[in-house]
GROMACS .gro file of C-alpha atoms in nm:
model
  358
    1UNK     CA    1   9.618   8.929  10.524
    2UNK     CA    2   9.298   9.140  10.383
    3UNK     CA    3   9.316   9.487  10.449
    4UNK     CA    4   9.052   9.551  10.753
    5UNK     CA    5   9.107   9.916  10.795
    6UNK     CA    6   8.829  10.069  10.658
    7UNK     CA    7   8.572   9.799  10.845
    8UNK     CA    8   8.723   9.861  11.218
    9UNK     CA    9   8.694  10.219  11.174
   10UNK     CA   10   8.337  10.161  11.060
   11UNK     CA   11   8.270   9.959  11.286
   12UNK     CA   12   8.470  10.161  11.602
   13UNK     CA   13   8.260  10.402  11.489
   14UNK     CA   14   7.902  10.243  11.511
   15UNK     CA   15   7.920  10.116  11.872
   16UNK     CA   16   8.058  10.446  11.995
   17UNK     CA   17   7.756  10.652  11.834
   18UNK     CA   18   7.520  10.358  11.948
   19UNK     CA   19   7.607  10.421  12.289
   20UNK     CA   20   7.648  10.796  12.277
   21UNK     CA   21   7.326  10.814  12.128
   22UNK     CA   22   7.152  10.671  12.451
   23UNK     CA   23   7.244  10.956  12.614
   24UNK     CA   24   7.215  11.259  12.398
   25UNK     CA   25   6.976  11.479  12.603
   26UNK     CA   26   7.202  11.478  12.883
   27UNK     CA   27   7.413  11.767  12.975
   28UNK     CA   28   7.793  11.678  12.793
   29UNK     CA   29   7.919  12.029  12.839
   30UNK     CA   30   7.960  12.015  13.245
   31UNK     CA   31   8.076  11.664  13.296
   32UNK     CA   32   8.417  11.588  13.213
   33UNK     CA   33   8.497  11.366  13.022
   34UNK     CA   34   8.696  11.055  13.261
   35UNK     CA   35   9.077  11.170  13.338
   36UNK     CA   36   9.119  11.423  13.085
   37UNK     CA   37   9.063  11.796  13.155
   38UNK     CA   38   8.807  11.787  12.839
   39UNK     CA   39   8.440  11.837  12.868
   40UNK     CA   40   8.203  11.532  12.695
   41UNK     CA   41   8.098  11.734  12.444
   42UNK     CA   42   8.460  11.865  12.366
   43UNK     CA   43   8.563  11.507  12.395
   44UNK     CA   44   8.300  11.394  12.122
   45UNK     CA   45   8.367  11.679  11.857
   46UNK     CA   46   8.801  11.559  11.896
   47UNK     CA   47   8.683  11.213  11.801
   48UNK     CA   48   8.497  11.371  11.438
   49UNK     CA   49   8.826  11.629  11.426
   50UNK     CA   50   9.074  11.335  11.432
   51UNK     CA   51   8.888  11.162  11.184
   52UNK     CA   52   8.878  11.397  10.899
   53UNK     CA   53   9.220  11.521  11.023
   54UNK     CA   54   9.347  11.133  10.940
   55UNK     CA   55   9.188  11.134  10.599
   56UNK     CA   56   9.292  11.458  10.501
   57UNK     CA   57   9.638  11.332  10.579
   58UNK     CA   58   9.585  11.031  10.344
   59UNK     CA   59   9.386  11.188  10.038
   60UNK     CA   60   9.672  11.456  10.031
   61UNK     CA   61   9.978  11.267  10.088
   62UNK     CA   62  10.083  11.522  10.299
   63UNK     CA   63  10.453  11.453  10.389
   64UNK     CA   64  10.553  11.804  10.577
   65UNK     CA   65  10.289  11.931  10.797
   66UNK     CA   66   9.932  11.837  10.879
   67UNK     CA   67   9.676  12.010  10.658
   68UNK     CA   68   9.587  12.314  10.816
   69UNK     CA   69   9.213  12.284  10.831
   70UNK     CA   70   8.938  12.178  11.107
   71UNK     CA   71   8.587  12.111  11.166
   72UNK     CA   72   8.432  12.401  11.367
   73UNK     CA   73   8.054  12.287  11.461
   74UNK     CA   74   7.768  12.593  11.359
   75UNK     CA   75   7.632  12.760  11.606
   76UNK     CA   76   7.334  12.586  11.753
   77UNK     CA   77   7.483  12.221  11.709
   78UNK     CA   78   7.334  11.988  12.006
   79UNK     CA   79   7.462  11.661  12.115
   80UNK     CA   80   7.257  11.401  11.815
   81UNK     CA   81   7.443  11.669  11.566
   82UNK     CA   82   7.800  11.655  11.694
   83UNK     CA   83   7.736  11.223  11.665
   84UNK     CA   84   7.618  11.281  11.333
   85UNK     CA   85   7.940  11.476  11.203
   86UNK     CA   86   8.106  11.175  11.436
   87UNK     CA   87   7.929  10.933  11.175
   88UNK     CA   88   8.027  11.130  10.886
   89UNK     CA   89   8.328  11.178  10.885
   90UNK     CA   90   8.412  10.828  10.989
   91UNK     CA   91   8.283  10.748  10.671
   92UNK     CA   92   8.509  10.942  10.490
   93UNK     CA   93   8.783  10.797  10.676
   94UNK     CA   94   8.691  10.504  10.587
   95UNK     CA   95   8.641  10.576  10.225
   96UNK     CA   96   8.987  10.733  10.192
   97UNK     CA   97   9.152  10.426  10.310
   98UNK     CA   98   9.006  10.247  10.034
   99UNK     CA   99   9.110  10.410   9.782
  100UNK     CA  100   9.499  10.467   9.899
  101UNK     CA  101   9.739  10.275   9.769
  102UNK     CA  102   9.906  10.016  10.060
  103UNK     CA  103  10.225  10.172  10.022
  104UNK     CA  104  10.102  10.549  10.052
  105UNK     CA  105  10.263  10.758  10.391
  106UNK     CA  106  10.166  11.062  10.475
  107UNK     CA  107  10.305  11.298  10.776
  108UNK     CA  108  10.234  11.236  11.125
  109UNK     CA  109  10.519  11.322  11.382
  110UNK     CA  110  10.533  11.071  11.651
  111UNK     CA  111  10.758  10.916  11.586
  112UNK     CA  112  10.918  10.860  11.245
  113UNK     CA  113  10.686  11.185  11.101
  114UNK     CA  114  10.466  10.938  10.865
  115UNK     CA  115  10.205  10.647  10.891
  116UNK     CA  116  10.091  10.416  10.610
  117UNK     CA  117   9.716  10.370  10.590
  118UNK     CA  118   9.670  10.132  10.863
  119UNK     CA  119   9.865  10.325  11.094
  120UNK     CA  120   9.594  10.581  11.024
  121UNK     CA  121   9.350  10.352  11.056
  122UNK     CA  122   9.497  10.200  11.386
  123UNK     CA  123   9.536  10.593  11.539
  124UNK     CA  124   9.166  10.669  11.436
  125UNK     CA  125   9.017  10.343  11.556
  126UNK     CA  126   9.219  10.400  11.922
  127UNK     CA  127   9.065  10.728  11.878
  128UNK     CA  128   8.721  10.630  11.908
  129UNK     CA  129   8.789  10.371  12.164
  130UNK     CA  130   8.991  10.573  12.377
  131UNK     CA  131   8.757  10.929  12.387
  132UNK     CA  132   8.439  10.691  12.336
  133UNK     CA  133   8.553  10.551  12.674
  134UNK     CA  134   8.628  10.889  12.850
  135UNK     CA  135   8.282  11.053  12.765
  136UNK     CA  136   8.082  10.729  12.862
  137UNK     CA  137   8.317  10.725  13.149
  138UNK     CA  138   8.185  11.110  13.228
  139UNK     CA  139   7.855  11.031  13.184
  140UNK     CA  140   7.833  10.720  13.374
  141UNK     CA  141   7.752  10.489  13.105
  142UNK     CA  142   7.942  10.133  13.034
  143UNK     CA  143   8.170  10.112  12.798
  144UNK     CA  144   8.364   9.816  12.631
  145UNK     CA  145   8.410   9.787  12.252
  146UNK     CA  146   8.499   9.427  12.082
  147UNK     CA  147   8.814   9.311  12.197
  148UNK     CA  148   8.932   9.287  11.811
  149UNK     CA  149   8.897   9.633  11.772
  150UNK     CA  150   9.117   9.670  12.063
  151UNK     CA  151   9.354   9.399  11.967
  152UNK     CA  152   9.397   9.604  11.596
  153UNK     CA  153   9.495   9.909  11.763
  154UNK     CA  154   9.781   9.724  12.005
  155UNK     CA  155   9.895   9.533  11.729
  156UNK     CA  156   9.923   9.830  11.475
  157UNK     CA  157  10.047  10.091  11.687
  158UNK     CA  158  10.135  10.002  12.028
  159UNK     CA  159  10.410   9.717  11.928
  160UNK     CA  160  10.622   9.803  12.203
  161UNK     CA  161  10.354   9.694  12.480
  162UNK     CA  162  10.350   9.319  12.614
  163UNK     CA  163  10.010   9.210  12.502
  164UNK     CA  164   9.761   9.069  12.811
  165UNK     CA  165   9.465   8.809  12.791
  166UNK     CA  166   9.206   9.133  12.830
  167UNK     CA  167   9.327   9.317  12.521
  168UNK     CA  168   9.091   9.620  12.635
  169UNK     CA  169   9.218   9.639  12.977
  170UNK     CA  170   9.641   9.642  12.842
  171UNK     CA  171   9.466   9.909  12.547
  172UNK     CA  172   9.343  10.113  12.862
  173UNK     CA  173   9.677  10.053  13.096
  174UNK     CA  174   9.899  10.151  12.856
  175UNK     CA  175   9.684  10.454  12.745
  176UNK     CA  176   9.688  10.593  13.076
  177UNK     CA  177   9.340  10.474  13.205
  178UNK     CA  178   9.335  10.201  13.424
  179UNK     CA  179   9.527   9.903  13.563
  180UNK     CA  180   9.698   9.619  13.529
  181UNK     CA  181   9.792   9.343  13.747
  182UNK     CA  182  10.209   9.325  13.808
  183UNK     CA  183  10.236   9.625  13.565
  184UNK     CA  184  10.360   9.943  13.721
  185UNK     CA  185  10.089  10.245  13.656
  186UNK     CA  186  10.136  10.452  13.293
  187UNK     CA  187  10.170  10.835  13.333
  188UNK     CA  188  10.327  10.930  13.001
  189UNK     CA  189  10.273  10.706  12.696
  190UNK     CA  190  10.282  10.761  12.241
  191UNK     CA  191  10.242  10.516  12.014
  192UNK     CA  192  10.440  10.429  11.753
  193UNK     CA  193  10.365  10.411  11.361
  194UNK     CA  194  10.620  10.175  11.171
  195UNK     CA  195  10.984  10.285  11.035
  196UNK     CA  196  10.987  10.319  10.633
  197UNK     CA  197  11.324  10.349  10.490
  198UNK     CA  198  11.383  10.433  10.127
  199UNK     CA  199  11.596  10.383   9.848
  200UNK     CA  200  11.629  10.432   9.522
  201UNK     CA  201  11.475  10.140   9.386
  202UNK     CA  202  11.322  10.018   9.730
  203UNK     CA  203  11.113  10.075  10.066
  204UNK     CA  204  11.207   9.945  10.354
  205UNK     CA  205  10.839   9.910  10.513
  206UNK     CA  206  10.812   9.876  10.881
  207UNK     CA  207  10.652   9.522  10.993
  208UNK     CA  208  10.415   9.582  11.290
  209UNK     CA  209  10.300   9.252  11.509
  210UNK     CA  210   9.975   9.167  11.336
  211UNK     CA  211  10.206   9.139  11.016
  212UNK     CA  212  10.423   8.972  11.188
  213UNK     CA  213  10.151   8.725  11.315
  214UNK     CA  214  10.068   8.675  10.971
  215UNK     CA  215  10.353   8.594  10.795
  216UNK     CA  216  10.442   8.316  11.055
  217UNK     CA  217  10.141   8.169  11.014
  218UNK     CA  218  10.239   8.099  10.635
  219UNK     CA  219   9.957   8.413  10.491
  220UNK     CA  220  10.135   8.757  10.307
  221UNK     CA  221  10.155   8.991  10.582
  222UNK     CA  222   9.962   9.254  10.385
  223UNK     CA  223  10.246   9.289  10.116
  224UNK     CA  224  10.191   9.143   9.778
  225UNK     CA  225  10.497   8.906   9.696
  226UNK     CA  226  10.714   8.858   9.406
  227UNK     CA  227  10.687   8.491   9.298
  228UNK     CA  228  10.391   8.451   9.479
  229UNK     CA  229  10.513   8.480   9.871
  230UNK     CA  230  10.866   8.545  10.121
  231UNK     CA  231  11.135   8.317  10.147
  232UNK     CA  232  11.124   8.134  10.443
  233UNK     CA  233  11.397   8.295  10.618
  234UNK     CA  234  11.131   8.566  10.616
  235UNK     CA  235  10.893   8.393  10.804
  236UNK     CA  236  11.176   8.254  11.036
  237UNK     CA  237  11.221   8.613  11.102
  238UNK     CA  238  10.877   8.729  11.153
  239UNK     CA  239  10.825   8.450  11.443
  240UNK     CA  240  11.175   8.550  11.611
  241UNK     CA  241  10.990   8.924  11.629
  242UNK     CA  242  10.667   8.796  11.748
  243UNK     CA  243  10.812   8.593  12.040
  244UNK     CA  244  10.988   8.905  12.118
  245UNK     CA  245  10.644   9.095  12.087
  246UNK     CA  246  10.482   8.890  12.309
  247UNK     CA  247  10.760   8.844  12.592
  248UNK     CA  248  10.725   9.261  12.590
  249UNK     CA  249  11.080   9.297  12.468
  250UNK     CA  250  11.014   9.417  12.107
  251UNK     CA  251  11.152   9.738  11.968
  252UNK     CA  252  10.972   9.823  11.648
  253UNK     CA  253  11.290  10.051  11.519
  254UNK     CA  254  11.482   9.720  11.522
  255UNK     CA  255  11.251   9.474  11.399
  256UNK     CA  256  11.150   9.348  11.034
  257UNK     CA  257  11.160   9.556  10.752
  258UNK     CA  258  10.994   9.405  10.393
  259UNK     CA  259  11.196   9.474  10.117
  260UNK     CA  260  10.895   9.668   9.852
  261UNK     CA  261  11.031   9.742   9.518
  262UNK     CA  262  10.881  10.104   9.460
  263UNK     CA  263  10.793  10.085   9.022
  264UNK     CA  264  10.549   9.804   9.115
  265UNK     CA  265  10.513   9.764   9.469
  266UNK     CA  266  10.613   9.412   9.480
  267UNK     CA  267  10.734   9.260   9.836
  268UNK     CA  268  11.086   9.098   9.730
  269UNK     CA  269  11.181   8.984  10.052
  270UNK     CA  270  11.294   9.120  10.467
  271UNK     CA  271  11.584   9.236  10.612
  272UNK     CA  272  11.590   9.349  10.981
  273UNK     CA  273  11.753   9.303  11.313
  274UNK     CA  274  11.741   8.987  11.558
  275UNK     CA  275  11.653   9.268  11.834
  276UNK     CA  276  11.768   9.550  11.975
  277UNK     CA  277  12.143   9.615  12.033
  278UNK     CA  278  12.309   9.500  12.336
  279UNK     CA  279  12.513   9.701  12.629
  280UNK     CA  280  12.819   9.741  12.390
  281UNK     CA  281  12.534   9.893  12.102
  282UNK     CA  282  12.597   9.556  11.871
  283UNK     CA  283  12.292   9.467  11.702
  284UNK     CA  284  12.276   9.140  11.436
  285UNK     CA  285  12.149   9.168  11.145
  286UNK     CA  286  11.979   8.941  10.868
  287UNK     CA  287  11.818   8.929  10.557
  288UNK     CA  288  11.690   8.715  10.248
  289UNK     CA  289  11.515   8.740   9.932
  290UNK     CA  290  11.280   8.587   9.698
  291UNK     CA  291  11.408   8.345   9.434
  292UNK     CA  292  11.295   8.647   9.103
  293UNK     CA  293  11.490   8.870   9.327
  294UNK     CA  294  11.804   8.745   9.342
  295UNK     CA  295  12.098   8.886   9.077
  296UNK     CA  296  11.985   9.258   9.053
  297UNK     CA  297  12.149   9.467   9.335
  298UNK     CA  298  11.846   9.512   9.587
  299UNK     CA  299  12.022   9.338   9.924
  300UNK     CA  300  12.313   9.532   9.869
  301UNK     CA  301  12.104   9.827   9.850
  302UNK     CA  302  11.834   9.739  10.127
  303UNK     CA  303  12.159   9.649  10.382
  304UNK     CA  304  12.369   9.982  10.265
  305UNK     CA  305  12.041  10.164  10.383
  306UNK     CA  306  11.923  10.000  10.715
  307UNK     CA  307  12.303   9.987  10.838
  308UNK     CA  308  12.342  10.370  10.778
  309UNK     CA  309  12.030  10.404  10.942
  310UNK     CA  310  12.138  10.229  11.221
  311UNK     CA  311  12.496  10.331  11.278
  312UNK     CA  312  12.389  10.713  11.264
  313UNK     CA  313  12.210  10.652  11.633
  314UNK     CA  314  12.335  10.699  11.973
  315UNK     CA  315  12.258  10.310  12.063
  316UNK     CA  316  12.442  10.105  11.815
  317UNK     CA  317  12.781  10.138  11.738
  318UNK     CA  318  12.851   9.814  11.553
  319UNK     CA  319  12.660   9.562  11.313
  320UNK     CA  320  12.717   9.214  11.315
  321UNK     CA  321  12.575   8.922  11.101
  322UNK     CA  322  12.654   8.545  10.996
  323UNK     CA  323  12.704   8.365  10.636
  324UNK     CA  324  12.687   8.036  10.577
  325UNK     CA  325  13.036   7.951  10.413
  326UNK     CA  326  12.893   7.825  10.078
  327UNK     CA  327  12.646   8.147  10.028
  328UNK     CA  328  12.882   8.318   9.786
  329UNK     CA  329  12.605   8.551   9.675
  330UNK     CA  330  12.503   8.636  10.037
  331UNK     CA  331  12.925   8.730  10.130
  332UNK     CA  332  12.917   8.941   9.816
  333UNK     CA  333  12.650   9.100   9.955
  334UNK     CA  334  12.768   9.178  10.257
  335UNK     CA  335  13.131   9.247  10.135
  336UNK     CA  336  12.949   9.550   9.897
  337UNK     CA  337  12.756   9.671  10.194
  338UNK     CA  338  13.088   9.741  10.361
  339UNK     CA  339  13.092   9.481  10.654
  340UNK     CA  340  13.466   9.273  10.712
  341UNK     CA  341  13.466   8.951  10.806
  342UNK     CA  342  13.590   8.916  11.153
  343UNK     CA  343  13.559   8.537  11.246
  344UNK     CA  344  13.459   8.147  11.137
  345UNK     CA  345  13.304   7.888  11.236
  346UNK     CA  346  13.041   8.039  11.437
  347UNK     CA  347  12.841   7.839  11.606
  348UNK     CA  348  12.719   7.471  11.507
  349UNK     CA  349  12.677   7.537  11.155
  350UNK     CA  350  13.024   7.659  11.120
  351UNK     CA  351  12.967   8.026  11.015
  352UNK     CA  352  13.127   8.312  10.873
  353UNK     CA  353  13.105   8.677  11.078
  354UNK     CA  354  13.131   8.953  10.994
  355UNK     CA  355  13.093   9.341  11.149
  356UNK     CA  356  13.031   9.661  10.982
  357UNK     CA  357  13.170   9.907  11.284
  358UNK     CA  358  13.021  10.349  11.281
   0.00000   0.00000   0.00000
């Protein structure tokens, strides 16, 4: 899975200066810009401000707090100007996401207070999209960028919406700016960066749908693999979460998680949750690794983590996963990570259960 960041920005922000630029002798200060309470022009210099804003973030790691800076346009700026500092600093947005390391966060608060780079990357393309639309929406212009562009941002950072046919219409519904047939109206809406746990020797990085997509079809995911690529219980997993992506029923907090090894950044293999926990607030739980993996502590470790994580929440009160009886290594692993066996022969395969209660 190449790393396409840095081009959809680009190119997000080519065909929203293309089109702006048709129209930049018309008046952008009166006319608002579609639902929001912003003028065009106001609209137009958010799109630059959230661009540099997103890089900053990434060149400076910032893990606290945004970087306290903005752009403030001189005096005497006109409308070709503001699209020019539009064009710039896209560019240095997409510059910075070259050179960050995959693995890099940085803060952003909704909702786990950090993105990776293509969370950035997804927030700054839906940025353009989004305001692009609004201000060619004030102006009375049409509007509609590649569906791929739209398709990245709903797959990055909107995992939690049932994806349509028209991936710019569901991008628009669930934004807040138009319709959708049998889908009830959106009046409040976030999106939603991935979960990254740590540890001491690992990450726990969020897996968002494209990922996801990915990794079922037999590619990397994005991650670079230990041995070469995931177990397939991995990519078992990754096509459970899909399905549940695409029936509208996913909940990226209790998804997929790949297991990245922080001294080299090597993907060792997944751990996450068959979905989201039931009435009683029992979720299941799985995992695997790599063959290289295997021996050194790291599922112990990974599991410990996610089922703390878990258990401190309102919603799930108990964890419960399966062994085949034969796995000794995987029931040692389990038996560290503080779960108790509380059945057998589950199901066909005859398999051991066991429950790890908060």
């Amino acid at each position: 899975m190449r790393a396409m960041g840095g081009e959809r920005v680009e190119e997000a922000v080519a065909g929203a200066v293309a089109l702006l630029r048709t129209a930049t002798g018309r008046d952008w200060d009166g006319p608002r810009a579609g639902r929001l309470e912003w003028s065009c022009r106001y609209a137009a210099e958010h799109i630059a401000g959230c661009l540099i804003a997103y890089a900053g973030q990434l060149a400076s790691r910032a893990q606290n707090a945004w970087v306290p800076f903005e752009i403030t346009p001189d005096d005497g700026t006109d409308n070709e100007d503001v699209l020019q500092v539009v064009e710039t600093t896209g560019a240095l947005f997409a510059a910075t996401y070259r050179t960050t390391p995959r693995e890099a966060r940085a803060f952003h608060p909704f909702p786990f207070r950090s993105a990776n780079r293509d969370g950035f990357a997804a927030m700054g393309v839906a940025e353009v999209l989004l305001h692009t639309h609004d201000i060619a929406e004030g102006l009375g212009l049409p509007y509609e960028p590649p569906a791929e562009l739209a398709a990245y941002v709903l797959t990055g950072i909107f995992p939690h919406v049932r994806p349509g046919p028209d991936h710019w219409r569901t991008l628009l519904w669930a934004t807040g700016r138009g319709e959708l047939p049998g889908r009830a109206p959106v009046a409040e809406w976030r999106w939603t960066n991935t979960l990254a746990l740590p540890t001491d020797r690992l990450t726990l990085q969020g897996v968002t749908p494209a990922a996801a997509a990915d990794l079922a079809a037999g590619d990397d995911g994005g991650f670079e693999w230990l041995g070469g690529g995931p177990f397939e219980g991995t990519r078992e997993a990754a096509t459970m979460m899909l399905k549940a992506y695409e029936a509208g029923v996913h909940r990226p907090e209790f998804g997929l998680f790949v297991l990245v090894r922080r001294e080299d950044a090597l993907a060792l293999g997944a751990m996450g949750f068959h979905g989201a926990p039931d009435e009683e607030g029992r979720a299941v739980i799985g995992y695997d690794l790599v063959a290289g993996a295997r021996g050194h502590g790291y599922a112990t470790e990974a599991l410990r983590a996610l089922a703390r994580w878990a258990l401190a929440r309102d919603d799930v009160r108990s964890l419960f996963a399966t062994v085949d009886r034969d796995n000794a290594p995987s029931r040692a692993v389990i038996g560290r990570a503080g779960f108790t066996q509380v059945s057998e022969d589950v199901g066909d395969e005859g398999l051991l259960a066991y429950e790890l209660r908060g």
